[in-house]
Amino acid sequence: MERECEERLQKITLGFQTCRTAFTALGDETRQLILMVLLKSDLSGVRVGEIAEKTHLTRPSVSHHLQILKEAGIVAMRKEGTRNYYYINLDETQWKEIVSLINLVYKSIGHNHDKEEA
């Protein structure tokens, strides 16, 4: 039982290290706003200008925040000629790792809670 707990804590530690940049990127309200635009789109991709229109941000600001989201593994980008389309895709981003980490922490909290009640 003790070993299982220790292994779980090691996985959580590794998960936090893996997802640290993503969590930092997700903590910014402007990037959250941009993510909401991407989530409301058809998920095939949105251009910077369209995001700027929907968020009332400048194009340079949107580009800056998208670059941070992209480097953090939160959004993906594809090029079509000279056009860049930003989108969210489970296979090309860190969302699965983030969900796995959250679930592991949740299970760990539940496990500790159950031990306290026993």
PDB file of C-alpha atoms in Angstrom:
ATOM      1  CA  MET A   1       0.000   0.000   0.000  1.00  0.00           C
ATOM      2  CA  GLU A   2       2.823   2.393   0.963  1.00  0.00           C
ATOM      3  CA  ARG A   3       4.710   1.557  -2.234  1.00  0.00           C
ATOM      4  CA  GLU A   4       1.615   2.233  -4.342  1.00  0.00           C
ATOM      5  CA  CYS A   5       1.263   5.656  -2.717  1.00  0.00           C
ATOM      6  CA  GLU A   6       4.943   6.452  -3.309  1.00  0.00           C
ATOM      7  CA  GLU A   7       4.690   5.424  -6.986  1.00  0.00           C
ATOM      8  CA  ARG A   8       1.591   7.585  -7.421  1.00  0.00           C
ATOM      9  CA  LEU A   9       3.393  10.578  -5.893  1.00  0.00           C
ATOM     10  CA  GLN A  10       6.358  10.023  -8.220  1.00  0.00           C
ATOM     11  CA  LYS A  11       3.988   9.975 -11.216  1.00  0.00           C
ATOM     12  CA  ILE A  12       2.359  13.190 -10.000  1.00  0.00           C
ATOM     13  CA  THR A  13       5.756  14.861  -9.600  1.00  0.00           C
ATOM     14  CA  LEU A  14       6.782  13.808 -13.102  1.00  0.00           C
ATOM     15  CA  GLY A  15       3.411  14.955 -14.449  1.00  0.00           C
ATOM     16  CA  PHE A  16       3.823  18.400 -12.917  1.00  0.00           C
ATOM     17  CA  GLN A  17       7.276  18.670 -14.465  1.00  0.00           C
ATOM     18  CA  THR A  18       5.907  17.626 -17.852  1.00  0.00           C
ATOM     19  CA  CYS A  19       2.897  19.960 -17.730  1.00  0.00           C
ATOM     20  CA  ARG A  20       4.459  22.955 -15.954  1.00  0.00           C
ATOM     21  CA  THR A  21       4.703  25.115 -19.091  1.00  0.00           C
ATOM     22  CA  ALA A  22       1.157  24.223 -20.087  1.00  0.00           C
ATOM     23  CA  PHE A  23      -0.232  25.176 -16.674  1.00  0.00           C
ATOM     24  CA  THR A  24       1.649  28.474 -16.771  1.00  0.00           C
ATOM     25  CA  ALA A  25       0.293  29.212 -20.239  1.00  0.00           C
ATOM     26  CA  LEU A  26      -3.256  28.305 -19.205  1.00  0.00           C
ATOM     27  CA  GLY A  27      -3.114  30.635 -16.193  1.00  0.00           C
ATOM     28  CA  ASP A  28      -3.258  33.784 -18.319  1.00  0.00           C
ATOM     29  CA  GLU A  29      -6.744  35.259 -18.879  1.00  0.00           C
ATOM     30  CA  THR A  30      -5.918  36.476 -22.393  1.00  0.00           C
ATOM     31  CA  ARG A  31      -4.791  33.007 -23.429  1.00  0.00           C
ATOM     32  CA  GLN A  32      -7.939  31.563 -21.852  1.00  0.00           C
ATOM     33  CA  LEU A  33      -9.968  33.962 -24.018  1.00  0.00           C
ATOM     34  CA  ILE A  34      -8.095  32.816 -27.122  1.00  0.00           C
ATOM     35  CA  LEU A  35      -8.700  29.177 -26.166  1.00  0.00           C
ATOM     36  CA  MET A  36     -12.422  29.894 -25.850  1.00  0.00           C
ATOM     37  CA  VAL A  37     -12.419  31.237 -29.417  1.00  0.00           C
ATOM     38  CA  LEU A  38     -10.636  28.102 -30.606  1.00  0.00           C
ATOM     39  CA  LEU A  39     -13.071  25.862 -28.714  1.00  0.00           C
ATOM     40  CA  LYS A  40     -16.040  27.671 -30.253  1.00  0.00           C
ATOM     41  CA  SER A  41     -14.615  27.209 -33.755  1.00  0.00           C
ATOM     42  CA  ASP A  42     -15.082  24.091 -35.842  1.00  0.00           C
ATOM     43  CA  LEU A  43     -11.670  22.902 -34.566  1.00  0.00           C
ATOM     44  CA  SER A  44     -10.235  22.838 -38.103  1.00  0.00           C
ATOM     45  CA  GLY A  45      -8.295  26.015 -37.419  1.00  0.00           C
ATOM     46  CA  VAL A  46      -8.660  29.729 -36.941  1.00  0.00           C
ATOM     47  CA  ARG A  47      -6.425  32.474 -38.291  1.00  0.00           C
ATOM     48  CA  VAL A  48      -4.890  35.204 -36.143  1.00  0.00           C
ATOM     49  CA  GLY A  49      -7.048  37.928 -37.705  1.00  0.00           C
ATOM     50  CA  GLU A  50     -10.264  36.101 -36.895  1.00  0.00           C
ATOM     51  CA  ILE A  51      -9.167  35.547 -33.294  1.00  0.00           C
ATOM     52  CA  ALA A  52      -8.228  39.230 -33.029  1.00  0.00           C
ATOM     53  CA  GLU A  53     -11.687  40.256 -34.258  1.00  0.00           C
ATOM     54  CA  LYS A  54     -13.487  37.967 -31.820  1.00  0.00           C
ATOM     55  CA  THR A  55     -11.370  38.934 -28.809  1.00  0.00           C
ATOM     56  CA  HIS A  56     -10.834  42.623 -29.607  1.00  0.00           C
ATOM     57  CA  LEU A  57      -7.100  42.093 -29.177  1.00  0.00           C
ATOM     58  CA  THR A  58      -4.465  43.321 -31.608  1.00  0.00           C
ATOM     59  CA  ARG A  59      -3.055  40.880 -34.134  1.00  0.00           C
ATOM     60  CA  PRO A  60       0.455  41.127 -32.624  1.00  0.00           C
ATOM     61  CA  SER A  61      -0.960  40.372 -29.170  1.00  0.00           C
ATOM     62  CA  VAL A  62      -2.876  37.361 -30.469  1.00  0.00           C
ATOM     63  CA  SER A  63       0.225  36.109 -32.306  1.00  0.00           C
ATOM     64  CA  HIS A  64       2.322  36.481 -29.163  1.00  0.00           C
ATOM     65  CA  HIS A  65      -0.147  34.539 -27.007  1.00  0.00           C
ATOM     66  CA  LEU A  66      -0.651  31.853 -29.660  1.00  0.00           C
ATOM     67  CA  GLN A  67       3.102  31.331 -29.819  1.00  0.00           C
ATOM     68  CA  ILE A  68       3.172  30.777 -26.044  1.00  0.00           C
ATOM     69  CA  LEU A  69       0.230  28.352 -26.284  1.00  0.00           C
ATOM     70  CA  LYS A  70       1.890  26.523 -29.150  1.00  0.00           C
ATOM     71  CA  GLU A  71       5.242  26.223 -27.347  1.00  0.00           C
ATOM     72  CA  ALA A  72       3.408  24.957 -24.257  1.00  0.00           C
ATOM     73  CA  GLY A  73       1.717  22.213 -26.264  1.00  0.00           C
ATOM     74  CA  ILE A  74      -1.775  23.652 -25.791  1.00  0.00           C
ATOM     75  CA  VAL A  75      -2.579  24.493 -29.410  1.00  0.00           C
ATOM     76  CA  ALA A  76      -1.342  23.209 -32.728  1.00  0.00           C
ATOM     77  CA  MET A  77      -0.795  25.044 -36.001  1.00  0.00           C
ATOM     78  CA  ARG A  78      -0.901  24.087 -39.633  1.00  0.00           C
ATOM     79  CA  LYS A  79       0.215  26.065 -42.648  1.00  0.00           C
ATOM     80  CA  GLU A  80      -1.657  26.394 -45.890  1.00  0.00           C
ATOM     81  CA  GLY A  81       0.591  28.394 -48.161  1.00  0.00           C
ATOM     82  CA  THR A  82       1.297  31.595 -46.261  1.00  0.00           C
ATOM     83  CA  ARG A  83      -1.663  31.171 -43.916  1.00  0.00           C
ATOM     84  CA  ASN A  84      -1.396  29.748 -40.404  1.00  0.00           C
ATOM     85  CA  TYR A  85      -4.358  28.041 -38.783  1.00  0.00           C
ATOM     86  CA  TYR A  86      -4.412  27.451 -35.037  1.00  0.00           C
ATOM     87  CA  TYR A  87      -6.485  24.669 -33.515  1.00  0.00           C
ATOM     88  CA  ILE A  88      -6.792  22.290 -30.595  1.00  0.00           C
ATOM     89  CA  ASN A  89      -6.146  18.618 -31.243  1.00  0.00           C
ATOM     90  CA  LEU A  90      -5.784  15.892 -28.626  1.00  0.00           C
ATOM     91  CA  ASP A  91      -3.150  13.982 -30.568  1.00  0.00           C
ATOM     92  CA  GLU A  92      -0.891  16.963 -31.267  1.00  0.00           C
ATOM     93  CA  THR A  93      -1.037  18.716 -27.894  1.00  0.00           C
ATOM     94  CA  GLN A  94      -0.519  18.027 -24.189  1.00  0.00           C
ATOM     95  CA  TRP A  95      -4.207  17.854 -23.267  1.00  0.00           C
ATOM     96  CA  LYS A  96      -4.088  14.083 -22.623  1.00  0.00           C
ATOM     97  CA  GLU A  97      -1.119  14.507 -20.277  1.00  0.00           C
ATOM     98  CA  ILE A  98      -2.889  17.334 -18.450  1.00  0.00           C
ATOM     99  CA  VAL A  99      -6.057  15.272 -18.013  1.00  0.00           C
ATOM    100  CA  SER A 100      -4.057  12.251 -16.840  1.00  0.00           C
ATOM    101  CA  LEU A 101      -2.247  14.372 -14.261  1.00  0.00           C
ATOM    102  CA  ILE A 102      -5.475  15.949 -12.996  1.00  0.00           C
ATOM    103  CA  ASN A 103      -7.092  12.498 -12.731  1.00  0.00           C
ATOM    104  CA  LEU A 104      -4.073  11.120 -10.875  1.00  0.00           C
ATOM    105  CA  VAL A 105      -4.157  13.997  -8.380  1.00  0.00           C
ATOM    106  CA  TYR A 106      -7.925  13.557  -8.002  1.00  0.00           C
ATOM    107  CA  LYS A 107      -7.561   9.829  -7.310  1.00  0.00           C
ATOM    108  CA  SER A 108      -4.778  10.521  -4.846  1.00  0.00           C
ATOM    109  CA  ILE A 109      -6.927  13.031  -2.962  1.00  0.00           C
ATOM    110  CA  GLY A 110      -9.827  10.575  -2.957  1.00  0.00           C
ATOM    111  CA  HIS A 111      -7.555   7.810  -1.707  1.00  0.00           C
ATOM    112  CA  ASN A 112      -6.265  10.015   1.138  1.00  0.00           C
ATOM    113  CA  HIS A 113      -9.804  11.103   1.973  1.00  0.00           C
ATOM    114  CA  ASP A 114     -10.945   7.460   2.162  1.00  0.00           C
ATOM    115  CA  LYS A 115      -8.031   6.648   4.516  1.00  0.00           C
ATOM    116  CA  GLU A 116      -9.010   9.514   6.837  1.00  0.00           C
ATOM    117  CA  GLU A 117     -12.613   8.276   7.061  1.00  0.00           C
ATOM    118  CA  ALA A 118     -11.553   4.701   7.851  1.00  0.00           C
TER     119      ALA A 118
END
